[in-house]
Every structure is written in C-alpha cells, then in structure tokens.
Coordinates of C-alpha atoms in Angstrom, one line a residue:
Chain A
M712 CA 38.3 -23.5 -3.5
S713 CA 41.6 -22.7 -2.6
R714 CA 41.4 -23.1 1.5
Q715 CA 43.0 -18.8 0.9
E716 CA 39.1 -18.4 -0.6
Q717 CA 37.3 -20.0 2.1
D718 CA 39.2 -18.4 4.6
I719 CA 38.4 -15.5 6.9
E720 CA 40.6 -13.6 5.5
G721 CA 40.5 -13.6 2.2
V722 CA 36.5 -13.8 2.2
T723 CA 36.5 -10.4 3.7
E724 CA 38.9 -9.0 1.4
S725 CA 37.8 -10.4 -1.5
F726 CA 33.9 -9.2 -0.8
Y727 CA 35.6 -5.8 1.1
R728 CA 36.7 -5.7 -2.8
K729 CA 33.3 -6.5 -4.5
G730 CA 31.7 -3.3 -1.9
K731 CA 29.4 -6.4 0.2
T732 CA 30.6 -5.6 3.3
D733 CA 30.6 -3.2 6.2
G734 CA 34.7 -2.4 6.8
L735 CA 34.4 -5.2 9.0
P736 CA 35.7 -8.6 8.8
V737 CA 32.4 -11.4 8.0
V738 CA 31.8 -15.2 8.9
P739 CA 32.4 -16.5 5.7
P740 CA 29.2 -17.7 3.9
S741 CA 29.8 -21.3 3.2
E742 CA 27.7 -23.7 1.9
E743 CA 27.6 -25.5 5.1
R744 CA 26.7 -22.2 6.6
V745 CA 24.0 -21.3 4.8
E746 CA 22.5 -24.9 5.1
R747 CA 22.6 -24.4 8.9
M748 CA 21.0 -21.1 9.0
L749 CA 18.0 -21.6 6.6
E750 CA 17.2 -24.1 9.3
G751 CA 16.1 -21.1 10.9
T752 CA 13.0 -20.9 8.9
D753 CA 10.3 -22.6 7.8
L754 CA 10.3 -20.2 4.6
P755 CA 11.5 -21.2 1.0
R756 CA 14.7 -20.2 0.4
D757 CA 13.8 -18.4 -3.2
E758 CA 10.3 -16.5 -1.0
V759 CA 10.9 -13.1 -2.1
I760 CA 10.7 -10.6 0.9
G761 CA 11.1 -7.5 -1.0
R762 CA 12.6 -5.4 -3.7
L763 CA 15.1 -2.7 -3.0
G764 CA 16.7 -0.5 -4.0
T765 CA 16.9 1.1 -8.0
R766 CA 19.0 -1.6 -9.2
E767 CA 14.2 -3.8 -7.4
G768 CA 16.9 -6.3 -5.5
A769 CA 15.4 -9.6 -4.7
L770 CA 16.3 -9.7 -1.3
T771 CA 14.8 -13.3 -0.7
V772 CA 15.2 -15.9 2.0
E773 CA 18.4 -17.0 1.4
K774 CA 20.9 -13.7 0.7
L775 CA 18.4 -12.4 4.1
A776 CA 20.8 -15.5 5.2
V777 CA 23.2 -15.1 3.2
N778 CA 24.1 -11.8 4.8
G779 CA 22.9 -13.2 8.0
V780 CA 26.4 -16.0 8.6
M781 CA 28.0 -13.5 7.3
A782 CA 27.1 -10.3 10.5
G783 CA 27.6 -13.3 12.9
C784 CA 24.7 -15.0 13.8
L785 CA 22.4 -18.0 14.2
P786 CA 20.1 -20.2 13.2
I787 CA 17.5 -19.5 15.2
H788 CA 17.8 -15.8 14.0
M789 CA 16.4 -16.7 10.8
P790 CA 13.2 -15.5 12.7
L791 CA 13.9 -12.0 13.4
L792 CA 16.1 -11.5 10.8
V793 CA 12.6 -11.5 8.7
A794 CA 10.5 -10.2 10.4
G795 CA 13.3 -7.4 10.2
A796 CA 14.1 -7.1 6.4
R797 CA 9.9 -7.3 6.5
A798 CA 9.3 -4.5 8.1
L799 CA 13.1 -2.5 5.5
A800 CA 11.1 -3.4 2.8
D801 CA 7.7 -2.0 3.7
P802 CA 7.5 1.2 1.7
K803 CA 6.2 2.5 3.7
S804 CA 8.6 2.1 6.3
N805 CA 10.4 4.7 3.9
A806 CA 14.0 2.6 4.5
I807 CA 15.9 3.5 0.6
Q808 CA 15.4 7.4 1.8
A809 CA 17.0 7.1 5.2
S810 CA 19.7 4.1 3.9
V811 CA 20.5 7.1 0.6
S812 CA 19.9 10.7 1.8
T813 CA 22.3 13.1 3.3
G814 CA 20.9 12.9 6.6
S815 CA 22.8 9.9 7.7
W816 CA 20.4 7.7 9.2
A817 CA 20.9 5.1 11.6
Y818 CA 18.1 1.7 11.0
L819 CA 16.3 1.6 15.0
F820 CA 15.6 -1.4 15.5
V821 CA 13.4 -2.3 18.9
V822 CA 12.2 -6.3 20.4
N823 CA 9.1 -6.7 21.8
G824 CA 7.2 -9.8 23.5
P825 CA 8.8 -13.0 24.3
I826 CA 11.2 -13.1 21.4
R827 CA 14.1 -11.0 23.7
R828 CA 13.9 -13.9 26.3
A829 CA 14.2 -16.2 23.5
L830 CA 17.0 -14.9 22.4
D831 CA 18.6 -12.8 25.1
V832 CA 18.4 -9.4 23.5
N833 CA 19.6 -6.9 25.6
S834 CA 16.7 -5.0 27.0
D835 CA 18.6 -4.1 30.7
T836 CA 21.6 -2.1 30.7
A837 CA 23.6 -0.6 28.4
A838 CA 20.7 -1.9 26.1
F839 CA 22.1 -0.4 22.9
G840 CA 25.4 -0.3 23.9
P841 CA 28.0 -2.9 22.3
G842 CA 28.2 -6.9 24.4
F843 CA 25.1 -9.2 23.1
R844 CA 25.0 -10.7 20.7
T845 CA 22.1 -11.0 19.3
N846 CA 21.4 -6.8 20.1
R847 CA 25.3 -6.5 17.6
T848 CA 24.4 -9.3 15.0
V849 CA 20.6 -8.6 14.4
G850 CA 21.3 -5.0 13.3
R851 CA 24.8 -5.7 11.4
A852 CA 23.4 -7.9 9.2
L853 CA 19.9 -6.3 8.3
G854 CA 21.8 -3.2 7.5
L855 CA 24.3 -5.9 5.4
A856 CA 21.1 -7.3 3.8
Y857 CA 19.9 -3.8 2.9
K858 CA 23.0 -3.0 0.7
N859 CA 23.4 -6.1 -0.6
T860 CA 19.6 -5.9 -1.4
A861 CA 20.2 -2.1 -3.4
R862 CA 23.8 -2.2 -3.8
I863 CA 24.5 1.2 -2.6
H864 CA 28.4 2.5 -1.5
P865 CA 29.3 5.3 0.3
G866 CA 29.8 8.1 -2.9
E867 CA 27.3 5.3 -5.0
K868 CA 23.8 5.6 -4.0
E869 CA 24.9 5.9 -0.1
M870 CA 25.4 10.2 -0.5
A871 CA 25.1 10.4 4.1
T872 CA 27.4 14.0 3.8
I873 CA 28.9 13.3 7.4
G874 CA 27.9 9.0 8.2
N875 CA 25.7 7.6 11.1
P876 CA 28.1 5.6 13.7
F877 CA 24.9 3.8 14.6
K878 CA 23.4 2.9 11.1
F879 CA 23.6 -0.7 11.4
S880 CA 24.2 -1.3 15.1
L881 CA 21.0 0.8 16.6
F882 CA 19.1 -2.3 18.1
A883 CA 18.0 -2.9 21.5
G884 CA 14.5 -4.6 23.4
E885 CA 12.1 -3.1 25.4
N886 CA 12.1 -3.5 29.0
E887 CA 9.0 -4.4 28.9
E888 CA 9.3 -6.0 32.3
R889 CA 10.6 -2.7 34.2
S890 CA 7.7 -0.2 32.5
P891 CA 4.8 1.0 34.0
W892 CA 3.1 0.8 30.7
E893 CA 1.8 -1.3 28.0
P894 CA 4.5 -1.9 25.9
L895 CA 5.6 -0.7 22.1
H896 CA 3.8 -3.1 20.4
V897 CA 0.6 -3.0 22.6
E898 CA 0.6 0.4 22.1
R899 CA 1.0 -0.6 17.7
G900 CA -2.1 -3.1 17.9
Y901 CA 0.0 -6.4 18.8
D902 CA -0.9 -8.6 21.5
R903 CA 1.3 -9.0 25.2
D904 CA 2.5 -12.4 23.7
D905 CA 3.6 -11.8 19.8
S906 CA 6.6 -11.2 19.2
T907 CA 7.9 -8.4 17.1
I908 CA 10.7 -5.3 15.7
T909 CA 9.9 -2.4 15.2
F910 CA 11.4 -0.3 12.5
A911 CA 12.6 4.0 12.6
A912 CA 15.5 5.8 11.3
P913 CA 16.3 8.5 12.9
N914 CA 19.0 10.5 13.1
N915 CA 20.2 11.9 15.9
F916 CA 20.3 9.4 19.9
L917 CA 20.6 12.7 22.6
Q918 CA 21.3 11.1 25.9
Y919 CA 20.6 13.1 29.0
K920 CA 20.4 12.7 32.6
F921 CA 16.6 13.5 35.0
E922 CA 18.2 13.8 38.9
A923 CA 15.9 13.1 41.1
G924 CA 15.3 15.0 43.4
P925 CA 12.8 17.3 45.3
R926 CA 11.0 18.0 41.6
G927 CA 7.8 16.9 40.5
D928 CA 6.7 14.6 37.2
Q929 CA 6.1 17.5 35.2
E930 CA 9.4 18.1 35.5
M931 CA 10.1 14.8 34.2
V932 CA 8.9 15.1 31.5
E933 CA 9.6 18.9 31.2
S934 CA 12.8 17.7 31.0
L935 CA 11.9 15.4 27.1
I936 CA 10.6 18.8 26.1
R937 CA 13.8 21.0 27.1
N938 CA 16.1 18.4 25.8
T939 CA 14.4 17.5 22.3
P940 CA 16.6 20.0 20.4
P941 CA 14.2 22.2 17.7
H942 CA 15.3 20.4 13.9
M943 CA 13.5 17.4 16.3
V944 CA 10.2 17.6 15.2
G945 CA 7.2 15.3 14.4
L946 CA 4.9 15.8 10.8
K947 CA 2.2 13.4 8.8
T948 CA 1.5 15.3 5.9
E949 CA -1.6 13.9 3.7
T950 CA 0.1 11.9 1.5
A951 CA 2.2 9.9 3.8
N952 CA 0.0 7.1 3.3
E953 CA 1.1 3.4 3.2
R954 CA 2.3 3.5 0.1
Y955 CA 5.2 6.8 1.5
E956 CA 4.9 9.3 -0.8
G957 CA 5.9 12.5 1.9
A958 CA 6.8 13.4 4.3
Q959 CA 7.0 12.0 8.1
L960 CA 9.0 12.4 11.2
E961 CA 9.0 11.2 14.6
V962 CA 10.5 11.1 18.3
F963 CA 11.2 8.1 19.9
Y964 CA 12.2 8.5 23.4
A965 CA 13.8 5.9 25.0
L966 CA 13.0 6.4 29.0
C967 CA 15.6 4.3 32.2
P968 CA 13.4 2.3 34.3
Y969 CA 13.9 4.9 36.8
N970 CA 12.0 8.0 35.4
A971 CA 9.8 5.6 34.1
Q972 CA 8.7 4.2 36.5
E973 CA 7.9 7.6 38.4
L974 CA 5.6 9.0 36.1
E975 CA 3.3 5.9 36.3
A976 CA 0.7 7.6 38.0
Y977 CA 0.0 9.0 34.2
T978 CA -0.4 7.0 30.7
K979 CA 0.8 7.0 27.7
A980 CA -1.3 8.9 26.0
E981 CA -1.0 12.1 28.5
I982 CA 2.9 12.0 28.4
K983 CA 2.3 12.4 24.1
E984 CA -0.3 14.6 24.7
Y985 CA 1.5 17.2 27.1
I986 CA 4.6 16.9 25.3
S987 CA 3.2 17.6 22.2
E988 CA 0.7 20.1 23.6
N989 CA 3.8 22.2 25.4
A990 CA 6.9 21.1 22.8
R991 CA 7.1 24.6 21.5
R992 CA 9.9 26.9 20.0
R993 CA 10.7 29.9 17.9
A994 CA 9.5 30.3 14.9
D995 CA 13.1 31.3 13.3
E996 CA 14.5 27.9 15.9
L997 CA 13.1 25.4 13.4
S998 CA 14.5 23.6 10.9
G999 CA 12.9 23.1 6.9
L1000 CA 12.2 19.7 8.0
G1001 CA 7.9 21.1 9.4
G1002 CA 6.8 21.4 13.2
G1003 CA 3.0 23.3 13.3
N1004 CA 1.3 26.6 11.3
A1005 CA 1.2 29.1 14.5
E1006 CA -1.8 30.2 13.2
D1007 CA -3.9 26.4 13.7
D1008 CA -2.8 26.1 16.9
G1009 CA -3.0 29.3 18.1
L1010 CA -0.1 30.6 19.2
Q1011 CA 1.9 33.7 18.6
S1012 CA 3.1 34.2 14.4
L1013 CA 6.4 33.6 16.3
W1014 CA 5.8 30.8 18.2
R1015 CA 5.3 27.1 16.6
R1016 CA 4.7 24.0 18.0
Q1017 CA 7.5 21.3 17.2
F1018 CA 4.8 18.4 17.4
A1019 CA 1.6 18.7 14.2
D1020 CA 0.2 15.6 17.4
P1021 CA 1.0 13.5 19.8
E1022 CA 0.7 10.2 17.4
R1023 CA 4.3 11.5 16.4
I1024 CA 5.6 11.2 19.3
K1025 CA 7.1 7.0 20.2
L1026 CA 7.9 6.1 24.6
F1027 CA 9.3 3.1 24.8
V1028 CA 11.2 1.9 27.7
T1029 CA 15.0 0.1 27.9
G1030 CA 18.4 0.1 29.8
G1031 CA 18.8 -0.1 33.1
S1032 CA 19.7 1.4 36.3
G1033 CA 21.1 5.0 36.8
R1034 CA 18.9 7.7 35.0
F1035 CA 20.3 8.8 31.6
N1036 CA 16.8 8.9 28.7
A1037 CA 17.3 9.2 25.0
A1038 CA 15.9 10.6 22.6
M1039 CA 16.9 9.1 18.7
G1040 CA 15.4 11.6 16.4
P1041 CA 13.8 12.8 14.0
T1042 CA 13.0 9.1 12.5
L1043 CA 12.2 9.5 8.3
G1044 CA 9.5 7.4 7.0
G1045 CA 6.6 5.7 9.2
P1046 CA 7.5 3.3 11.7
T1047 CA 7.1 0.1 10.6
T1048 CA 6.4 -3.8 12.6
K1049 CA 6.4 -6.4 12.2
R1050 CA 5.2 -9.8 14.0
V1051 CA 7.7 -12.3 14.8
E1052 CA 6.6 -15.4 13.2
L1053 CA 8.1 -18.6 14.7
P1054 CA 9.3 -22.3 13.0
D1055 CA 7.7 -24.9 13.7
N1056 CA 10.4 -26.4 15.1
W1057 CA 11.5 -23.7 17.4
D1058 CA 12.2 -25.3 20.0
A1059 CA 13.9 -28.1 18.7
L1060 CA 16.1 -25.4 17.1
L1061 CA 16.9 -23.0 19.9
E1062 CA 17.9 -27.3 22.2
R1063 CA 20.6 -27.7 19.0
Y1064 CA 21.9 -24.0 18.7
G1065 CA 21.1 -22.4 21.3
D1066 CA 24.4 -22.6 23.5
G1067 CA 25.8 -19.7 20.9
L1068 CA 24.0 -17.4 23.6
D1069 CA 24.9 -18.6 26.1
R1070 CA 27.3 -15.8 27.7
E1071 CA 28.9 -16.3 31.9
W1072 CA 29.1 -13.0 32.6
G1073 CA 26.2 -10.1 33.4
Q1074 CA 23.9 -11.7 35.3
A1075 CA 23.4 -11.8 39.2
G1076 CA 25.6 -15.0 40.4
G1077 CA 26.9 -15.8 37.3
G1078 CA 30.3 -16.4 37.0
Chain B
M1258 CA 30.7 -19.8 -0.9
Y1259 CA 27.4 -18.1 -1.8
D1260 CA 27.7 -14.5 -2.0
P1261 CA 25.2 -12.2 -0.7
V1262 CA 24.8 -9.6 -3.9
A1263 CA 21.0 -9.7 -4.7
D1264 CA 19.8 -10.4 -8.1
S1265 CA 17.7 -7.9 -10.0
E1266 CA 16.6 -8.2 -13.5
A1267 CA 19.1 -6.3 -15.9
A1268 CA 18.2 -3.2 -16.5
E1269 CA 17.9 -4.1 -21.2
R1270 CA 20.4 -1.0 -22.4
K1271 CA 19.0 2.2 -24.4
S1272 CA 19.6 4.6 -26.2
I1273 CA 19.2 8.7 -24.6
A1274 CA 17.1 10.2 -26.5
P1275 CA 17.7 11.7 -29.8
R1276 CA 18.5 16.0 -29.8
L1277 CA 17.8 19.0 -30.7
E1278 CA 18.7 20.6 -33.6
Q1279 CA 18.4 24.1 -31.9
I1280 CA 17.2 25.6 -29.3
E1281 CA 15.3 29.1 -30.8
G1282 CA 12.1 27.8 -30.8
A1283 CA 11.6 25.0 -28.7
R1284 CA 9.2 24.4 -25.5
I1285 CA 11.1 23.9 -22.6
G1286 CA 10.3 21.9 -19.6
L1287 CA 11.7 23.2 -16.7
F1288 CA 11.2 19.7 -14.2
D1289 CA 10.8 20.2 -10.1
N1290 CA 11.7 17.0 -8.1
G1291 CA 9.8 18.8 -5.2
K1292 CA 13.2 19.8 -3.4
P1293 CA 13.0 23.1 -1.7
A1294 CA 16.8 24.4 -3.8
A1295 CA 14.4 23.1 -6.9
E1296 CA 11.7 25.6 -8.1
P1297 CA 14.6 29.1 -7.1
L1298 CA 17.2 27.3 -9.3
L1299 CA 14.9 26.6 -11.9
D1300 CA 13.0 29.9 -11.7
V1301 CA 17.1 31.4 -13.0
V1302 CA 16.8 28.5 -15.7
E1303 CA 14.1 29.9 -16.4
E1304 CA 15.2 33.9 -16.2
R1305 CA 18.6 32.9 -18.6
L1306 CA 16.1 31.2 -20.7
E1307 CA 14.6 34.5 -21.6
E1308 CA 17.5 36.5 -21.8
A1309 CA 18.9 34.6 -24.4
Y1310 CA 16.7 32.7 -25.4
P1311 CA 13.1 34.6 -26.2
S1312 CA 12.3 31.8 -29.0
V1313 CA 11.9 29.4 -26.4
T1314 CA 8.4 29.0 -24.0
V1315 CA 9.6 27.2 -20.3
D1316 CA 5.9 25.3 -19.1
R1317 CA 6.7 24.2 -15.7
Y1318 CA 6.6 20.5 -14.2
A1319 CA 6.5 20.2 -10.4
V1320 CA 6.5 17.0 -8.6
D1321 CA 4.6 17.3 -4.6
H1322 CA 7.0 15.7 -2.2
L1323 CA 10.1 13.9 -3.7
N1324 CA 9.6 10.6 -2.8
R1325 CA 5.8 10.7 -5.4
I1326 CA 8.1 10.1 -8.1
K1327 CA 9.0 6.4 -7.6
N1328 CA 5.4 5.9 -8.5
D1329 CA 4.1 4.3 -11.8
A1330 CA 1.6 7.3 -12.4
E1331 CA 3.8 9.7 -11.9
M1332 CA 6.5 8.2 -14.0
D1333 CA 3.5 8.1 -15.6
A1334 CA 2.5 12.2 -15.6
I1335 CA 6.2 13.2 -16.4
E1336 CA 6.2 10.9 -19.2
A1337 CA 3.3 12.2 -21.0
W1338 CA 3.8 16.1 -20.4
A1339 CA 7.1 15.7 -21.7
D1340 CA 5.8 13.9 -24.7
E1341 CA 2.8 16.5 -25.6
E1342 CA 3.6 19.3 -24.2
L1343 CA 7.3 19.8 -24.4
D1344 CA 11.1 19.5 -27.2
A1345 CA 12.8 19.2 -24.2
C1346 CA 13.2 18.7 -20.9
I1347 CA 15.0 20.9 -17.7
G1348 CA 14.9 18.4 -14.3
A1349 CA 16.4 20.0 -10.5
I1350 CA 18.3 18.9 -8.9
G1351 CA 20.3 16.4 -7.3
D1352 CA 21.7 18.4 -3.6
C1353 CA 21.4 15.1 -1.8
G1354 CA 21.5 11.4 -1.9
S1355 CA 17.3 11.1 -2.3
C1356 CA 16.8 13.6 -4.4
T1357 CA 19.5 12.9 -6.9
K1358 CA 18.2 9.6 -7.3
Y1359 CA 14.4 10.6 -7.2
L1360 CA 15.2 12.9 -10.8
V1361 CA 17.1 10.9 -11.9
Y1362 CA 13.4 8.8 -12.3
G1363 CA 11.7 12.1 -13.3
I1364 CA 15.1 12.6 -16.3
E1365 CA 13.6 8.9 -17.0
S1366 CA 10.5 9.1 -17.8
A1367 CA 11.1 12.7 -20.1
E1368 CA 13.3 10.8 -22.0
R1369 CA 11.0 7.2 -22.4
S1370 CA 9.3 9.9 -24.3
E1371 CA 11.7 10.5 -26.6
T1372 CA 12.2 14.3 -25.1
P1373 CA 16.1 14.6 -24.3
G1374 CA 16.4 15.0 -21.0
V1375 CA 19.3 16.6 -19.2
G1376 CA 19.2 16.9 -14.6
I1377 CA 21.5 19.5 -12.7
V1378 CA 23.0 18.0 -10.0
D1379 CA 25.7 19.3 -7.3
E1380 CA 29.4 17.5 -8.5
G1381 CA 29.6 16.2 -5.7
F1382 CA 26.5 13.7 -6.5
A1383 CA 27.7 13.1 -10.3
L1384 CA 28.9 8.7 -9.5
D1385 CA 26.1 9.1 -7.3
W1386 CA 23.6 10.0 -10.7
D1387 CA 25.8 7.7 -12.8
T1388 CA 24.9 4.5 -10.3
N1389 CA 21.0 5.3 -10.5
A1390 CA 21.4 5.6 -13.6
R1391 CA 23.0 2.5 -14.6
D1392 CA 19.7 0.8 -12.5
F1393 CA 17.7 1.9 -15.2
G1394 CA 19.6 1.2 -18.6
R1395 CA 20.6 4.8 -20.2
E1396 CA 23.1 6.8 -20.2
L1397 CA 20.9 10.2 -18.6
R1398 CA 22.2 13.1 -19.5
Y1399 CA 23.0 15.6 -16.4
Y1400 CA 25.3 18.3 -15.7
T1401 CA 27.0 19.8 -12.1
M1402 CA 28.0 22.5 -10.8
P1403 CA 29.8 23.1 -7.8
A1404 CA 28.2 23.8 -4.5
I1405 CA 24.9 24.4 -5.6
S1406 CA 24.0 21.5 -2.2
E1407 CA 21.1 23.4 -0.4
V1408 CA 21.8 26.2 -1.3
I1409 CA 17.8 27.9 -1.4
D1410 CA 18.4 31.5 -2.1
R1411 CA 17.8 32.5 -6.4
D1412 CA 20.8 35.8 -6.2
R1413 CA 22.5 32.9 -5.6
F1414 CA 21.8 31.4 -8.3
R1415 CA 21.6 34.1 -10.1
E1416 CA 26.1 34.3 -9.8
Q1417 CA 26.6 31.1 -10.2
L1418 CA 24.1 30.5 -13.1
T1419 CA 25.5 32.9 -15.8
V1420 CA 24.4 32.6 -19.1
D1421 CA 27.2 30.8 -20.3
V1422 CA 26.3 28.2 -18.1
L1423 CA 22.8 27.7 -19.7
D1424 CA 24.7 26.8 -22.5
E1425 CA 26.6 24.4 -21.3
I1426 CA 22.9 22.7 -20.2
L1427 CA 21.3 23.6 -23.4
D1428 CA 24.6 21.2 -24.8
E1429 CA 23.5 18.4 -23.1
L1430 CA 20.4 19.1 -25.3
T1431 CA 21.7 18.9 -28.8
R1432 CA 25.5 17.3 -28.4
P1433 CA 24.2 14.2 -30.5
P1434 CA 24.6 11.2 -28.5
T1435 CA 27.9 9.4 -29.0
P1436 CA 28.5 5.6 -29.6
E1437 CA 27.9 4.8 -25.6
E1438 CA 24.6 6.7 -24.9
R1439 CA 23.2 5.2 -28.4
A1440 CA 25.1 0.8 -27.4
A1441 CA 21.3 0.0 -27.3
E1442 CA 20.6 0.1 -30.7
D1443 CA 23.4 -2.3 -31.5
A1444 CA 21.8 -4.7 -28.1
E1445 CA 18.1 -4.4 -29.1
S1446 CA 18.2 -8.3 -30.6
E1447 CA 19.3 -9.2 -27.1
S1448 CA 16.3 -8.0 -25.3
E1449 CA 16.0 -10.9 -23.2
T1450 CA 15.4 -10.3 -19.5
T1451 CA 18.0 -11.3 -18.3
V1452 CA 19.8 -11.7 -14.3
V1453 CA 22.5 -10.5 -12.2
A1454 CA 23.4 -12.6 -10.4
G1455 CA 25.3 -11.2 -6.9
G1456 CA 28.2 -8.1 -7.6
D1457 CA 28.4 -8.4 -11.3
R1458 CA 27.5 -4.9 -12.6

C-alpha cells in the first residue's frame, strides 16, 4: 500500500467516497492500530455483538475496534464501546428506527459507575459539550459502528428530514458525586459499583435556567413541567415488549447539581410521580405521538396527561455549577442499560494507555 | 487497512412475482403498514378501485404497529394472507425512514408467495426503497407520489389519487418483469451463500 493510501488524507477521502465516515477526518485503521485497539478486550475478535439493519450486517468485536480507531478511541475504550454496542444492538432499544427515521433522533449515552473516573468521562462542567476525549470519541465510534454495520447514509435508509447535530455526540457521565439521589444505573437494577452505559434516542435537547430565590421546591419541579413541550410525551404500548414491537416514548431530564440538591428532600420516585400527575396539556396541543386518555385519567375531555405513567420519566444529575437543566426527549424505543465488563489485565492496560487521557487543564490546581 | 463496514450475507437474487394478465376480476389486497397515513390513502385506493374496476374484490390487512413487521411470525402471516386470499397486493405507505423500510418488508412478504406487489411511497423516499429492497435481493416495485409524506387527510388524497393515477399503480402489477427484475433466474445455479465484504454493494 502506498504511503498516500495510508495517510489520514488518503484514507479519509477513500472512506468518505464509500460512505464509511461521518464526514470528518478519520484515524486510518491500520493493522497495527486495530491490533492495539483489540488489546482492550478479552473477547474473541470474531464474536458477533449484533446484526444491524436490513442487511443484517454482523457487528463483530473486530469491526467495533476498527470504528473505534477511526473515531480516535484508545484501547482502554474497548469495554465501554462493547457495552454501548450491545445497547445499540439490543432490539429493545429500537435503535434501527431511531437511526433511519425522519424524526432525526440522536444517540444519547449516559455513563455511570467507576468507569467514569478511569476513563475521565466528563460528568461535570460542560458534560455534554466538547472537550473531553472519551465523551467525544466513544459517542462518535458507536455512531460510526452503527452506520457502517447497517450501511445507512443520508438519503439511503437514513431519512432524517432535518437531521440531528447531536446524533453521534450526546454523551456524558452522570455526576453521581454531586447528586442527592441514587444514580440512574442503580435505579435500573445495577449496583452502585457497577459501571454501565445507558442508551436512549431523543430528538430534542432543550435547556432552561431555574434561578434560586424565594421560590420553593414545588416551583422547581413545576419548572420541569413547564419546560417540557407538548411533543415530549411519555407512553408505552402493550406491544413494546422485549423484542420491541410497538411504541415507547420517554423524557430524560438532566438536572444540574445545584437544582438537584434543592430537591434533596424528595425521592426521584416522588418527583416523577408529581410530574406525571401534573403535566397536562390541552388535547389539541399534544402531538399525534400519543399521551394519556382523558376518560382513563379522570380529566375533562379537552385535557390529557403528557405522561401515561411515571416510569416514562428519567431523572439524572449531570453538569457543573450553575442553574441550567436540560430535557431530552421524547426518546424512541426502550432505554437500554448494559454493564461495562473489564478485561483481566485492566490495570495494566490503564497503565499502558491511560496517558492518552491526561490533560493539563480544567482541574483545580492544575496547569 | 481494515474495513469498518460489517460483513453481511448476500441475499440471493430473486425474481419479482409474475404479474397479472388483467386487473378485472382480481382479488387485490390493500396492505397497511401501521403508519397513520396508510389507512386514509388505502381508503382512497379502495374507492377508486370500486369506481373503475367493479369486478375487483378487495381484502385488507393492517399491522398493529409498523415495528411489528420485522418479525418472522408477522411476515409469515402476511405471506400466508397474500398466498391464500390475493392475486395482487398494494401496500402503503412509505413516507418516512422506518415506514418505507417496513413497507419493503411487507411487500417482500407478499412477493414471497408469488403475489405481485407494489408499495406506494412519497417520491422523496425512492432511493430509500431501492436500497432497502436491494438487501432482500429483489427489485421490489413501488409507485411514487409527490409530497404525500405525513398527509392524513382523505380529501387531499382524493385530489391526488385520480383514476389515472390508480391505473399507473395497477400497471406495476401487470407490466411484465424486465430482465433485471428477473435476474434471479439467470443466477439460480449460484445459490450458495456469499459474504458481502465491507463496502461492496
């Protein structure tokens, strides 16, 4: 292979021509780089994580590693990549519909547990923003892996009308250290010491500010309701079962630590219950996506509940100081959480490759 | 350099079903893929069929939710319905990414029973149809209409879907297959599964 065929410009151009990139330059997946990436897992390289798209493409551990290299990942990202890919490939997540729909859904990933520290996953200031290598590259790698397995391109199977700038970049850790509540993965049945990645597919990211003042807790929760537009609804049809054959829509609320701490006196369950009970809209405001039934809800016929039940609401804490929160939704499909399994030589791998995550900025007392 | 594109098993090239010799007297199935616009559009197709082809009988099949279609049991049920009840099948609607994909699954199911099928899709989704159908190895036929995406109003469909338009849709069920659409028969001897590596299409 000529030098030109191996350099970033040459590989980026030939891969772009064949629809194998997200439009950005890629790190060439040379044999050496892919072999190194595979050091990050104990799994056999030909293990099939899932079959995606109409073509039933086989996403193997090796193909995942190739996409990981292209996105700029390190070998120590492999455990998180594998868990994220298992979430995407789980039929329950309905990632296929999210990937191809006119609705322009993004891949949201929330990381929990000790892996956040090991991989320097940003969970604090600017958690969802640019700047951190793990947040940016792992989200991108999972997006590339899906695209290159299902073989979808804008206009060919990927029919997002407007498109979503967050599609491959909605990735953050939960700020468990600054949360008054049990973290998302504990709510979803994992131990606090487990590391997990949760996937869901929202098509909106809406921020708003809640200022501290004489206003009480109730107004904070009311502000969540007020900032949940009518098309962000929560419902689950009876057919949305383990295989995913129906509709499931939810809203993920990302609360900043300050506002979350002001609600410390309440459990997550109580807050969800309150939102579910009190988020009501005029029937004509709710989108065709659904919402409750007025008669069942005991409401006057012109009103509907926005959430069919409290379980269609997810709360997690992320971000840094300040008083901005975000609502992400509705999410399409069943949110899916997978445990991050570490290889036997994890400590040695961190020793060998952890330098790639070192930074001299953003730390008190740092450079 | 490694290829990031996943391998897949190449679908065996298959011919489309033999077409009808005539529409008169045929049993035509109207397949609803669960998208809200499918029912009003198919209602108008049925009205036009009654007007123009009184000898045709119509049968309907509706999927509860479009996500159900990618399901072996549902696809088998569609195939059995087409096999037992129909001479031809018209499906609706391809007006978004997922519903176009799942309409392809539905029409493919009908064609598996040797029942000629056609899907009605918004003209902006033609390439989407083509690329999904290619994965099944069959040049499944479709008919495009302009700007019908997310329309749920029967009167708008009545304006667009005239008897002339119906005849164009029905032409997809009667026009003999082209050599490309019959390509499978030439390749029948190569029925072994082959793997499509990476970016080859």
